[in-house]
Amino acid sequence: MQVADGEGNPHYIAVEASFTVNGRDSRRALRNAELMTRFTGLPATAAVAGVRYDWNLKESVESERLYWYEIPSDDLEAG
C-alpha cells in the first residue's frame, strides 16, 4: 500500500497477513518491500499482521527490520 511519511513523502508498505505469522510470511513481506523499492525508487517497509507470530521472528520484529501488527482474535469472530 502507498502511504506518506511524516513529511508527506510517498512510501510503500508491503504487508503479509496470516492467523499465525511465520517465516514464510516474513520472507514474502521483506522480498516484496525490496521489490517495491527497486521498481518504484521509493522506500518500502515490510510488515506482517496476524493474531500471533512465530517466536522465531522475535528478533526481526524487535530490531524493526519487520513491523508487526496484532489483529485481535475477537475481530475474527462471526458477529
mmCIF file of C-alpha atoms in Angstrom:
data_model
loop_
_atom_site.group_PDB
_atom_site.id
_atom_site.type_symbol
_atom_site.label_atom_id
_atom_site.label_comp_id
_atom_site.label_asym_id
_atom_site.label_seq_id
_atom_site.Cartn_x
_atom_site.Cartn_y
_atom_site.Cartn_z
ATOM 1 C CA MET A 1 0.000 0.000 0.000
ATOM 2 C CA GLN A 2 1.159 3.549 -0.606
ATOM 3 C CA VAL A 3 1.349 5.888 2.382
ATOM 4 C CA ALA A 4 3.062 9.163 3.253
ATOM 5 C CA ASP A 5 5.776 9.617 5.852
ATOM 6 C CA GLY A 6 5.718 12.380 8.478
ATOM 7 C CA GLU A 7 6.926 14.922 5.909
ATOM 8 C CA GLY A 8 4.361 13.927 3.275
ATOM 9 C CA ASN A 9 6.796 11.948 1.115
ATOM 10 C CA PRO A 10 5.401 8.814 -0.575
ATOM 11 C CA HIS A 11 6.372 5.489 0.944
ATOM 12 C CA TYR A 12 5.198 1.910 0.473
ATOM 13 C CA ILE A 13 4.335 -0.817 2.966
ATOM 14 C CA ALA A 14 4.440 -4.458 1.869
ATOM 15 C CA VAL A 15 2.005 -6.341 4.135
ATOM 16 C CA GLU A 16 1.532 -10.071 4.599
ATOM 17 C CA ALA A 17 -1.360 -11.210 6.796
ATOM 18 C CA SER A 18 -1.902 -14.622 8.349
ATOM 19 C CA PHE A 19 -3.536 -16.008 11.504
ATOM 20 C CA THR A 20 -0.113 -17.094 12.801
ATOM 21 C CA VAL A 21 2.629 -15.202 11.010
ATOM 22 C CA ASN A 22 5.640 -17.395 10.305
ATOM 23 C CA GLY A 23 8.961 -17.249 8.491
ATOM 24 C CA ARG A 24 7.366 -17.715 5.092
ATOM 25 C CA ASP A 25 5.112 -14.693 5.622
ATOM 26 C CA SER A 26 8.007 -12.551 6.827
ATOM 27 C CA ARG A 27 10.252 -13.564 3.909
ATOM 28 C CA ARG A 28 7.471 -12.644 1.475
ATOM 29 C CA ALA A 29 6.936 -9.237 3.124
ATOM 30 C CA LEU A 30 10.678 -8.500 3.106
ATOM 31 C CA ARG A 31 11.029 -9.636 -0.526
ATOM 32 C CA ASN A 32 8.030 -7.592 -1.650
ATOM 33 C CA ALA A 33 9.285 -4.460 0.139
ATOM 34 C CA GLU A 34 12.627 -4.884 -1.601
ATOM 35 C CA LEU A 35 10.927 -5.292 -4.993
ATOM 36 C CA MET A 36 8.736 -2.230 -4.407
ATOM 37 C CA THR A 37 11.808 -0.131 -3.639
ATOM 38 C CA ARG A 38 13.681 -1.484 -6.645
ATOM 39 C CA PHE A 39 10.860 -0.857 -9.132
ATOM 40 C CA THR A 40 9.490 2.431 -7.789
ATOM 41 C CA GLY A 41 12.630 4.046 -6.397
ATOM 42 C CA LEU A 42 10.658 4.856 -3.242
ATOM 43 C CA PRO A 43 11.308 3.489 0.241
ATOM 44 C CA ALA A 44 9.267 0.467 1.299
ATOM 45 C CA THR A 45 8.780 -1.188 4.674
ATOM 46 C CA ALA A 46 7.968 -4.845 5.337
ATOM 47 C CA ALA A 47 5.080 -5.541 7.713
ATOM 48 C CA VAL A 48 3.202 -8.610 8.898
ATOM 49 C CA ALA A 49 -0.205 -8.800 10.561
ATOM 50 C CA GLY A 50 -1.857 -11.631 12.442
ATOM 51 C CA VAL A 51 -3.271 -12.865 15.724
ATOM 52 C CA ARG A 52 0.186 -14.064 16.757
ATOM 53 C CA TYR A 53 3.632 -14.594 15.301
ATOM 54 C CA ASP A 54 6.132 -17.417 15.414
ATOM 55 C CA TRP A 55 8.714 -16.639 18.114
ATOM 56 C CA ASN A 56 11.481 -17.221 15.550
ATOM 57 C CA LEU A 57 10.532 -13.785 14.172
ATOM 58 C CA LYS A 58 11.018 -12.029 17.515
ATOM 59 C CA GLU A 59 14.464 -10.653 16.642
ATOM 60 C CA SER A 60 13.304 -9.239 13.283
ATOM 61 C CA VAL A 61 10.321 -7.560 14.952
ATOM 62 C CA GLU A 62 12.351 -6.148 17.851
ATOM 63 C CA SER A 63 15.041 -4.791 15.512
ATOM 64 C CA GLU A 64 12.266 -3.155 13.402
ATOM 65 C CA ARG A 65 13.517 -4.919 10.281
ATOM 66 C CA LEU A 66 9.975 -6.251 10.103
ATOM 67 C CA TYR A 67 6.964 -4.444 11.534
ATOM 68 C CA TRP A 68 4.267 -6.374 13.380
ATOM 69 C CA TYR A 69 0.563 -5.521 13.706
ATOM 70 C CA GLU A 70 -1.515 -7.675 16.044
ATOM 71 C CA ILE A 71 -5.031 -8.471 14.884
ATOM 72 C CA PRO A 72 -7.227 -9.006 17.967
ATOM 73 C CA SER A 73 -8.721 -12.511 17.801
ATOM 74 C CA ASP A 74 -12.126 -11.026 18.707
ATOM 75 C CA ASP A 75 -12.099 -9.238 15.339
ATOM 76 C CA LEU A 76 -12.135 -12.634 13.600
ATOM 77 C CA GLU A 77 -15.271 -13.975 15.292
ATOM 78 C CA ALA A 78 -18.531 -14.037 13.360
ATOM 79 C CA GLY A 79 -20.886 -11.312 14.517
#
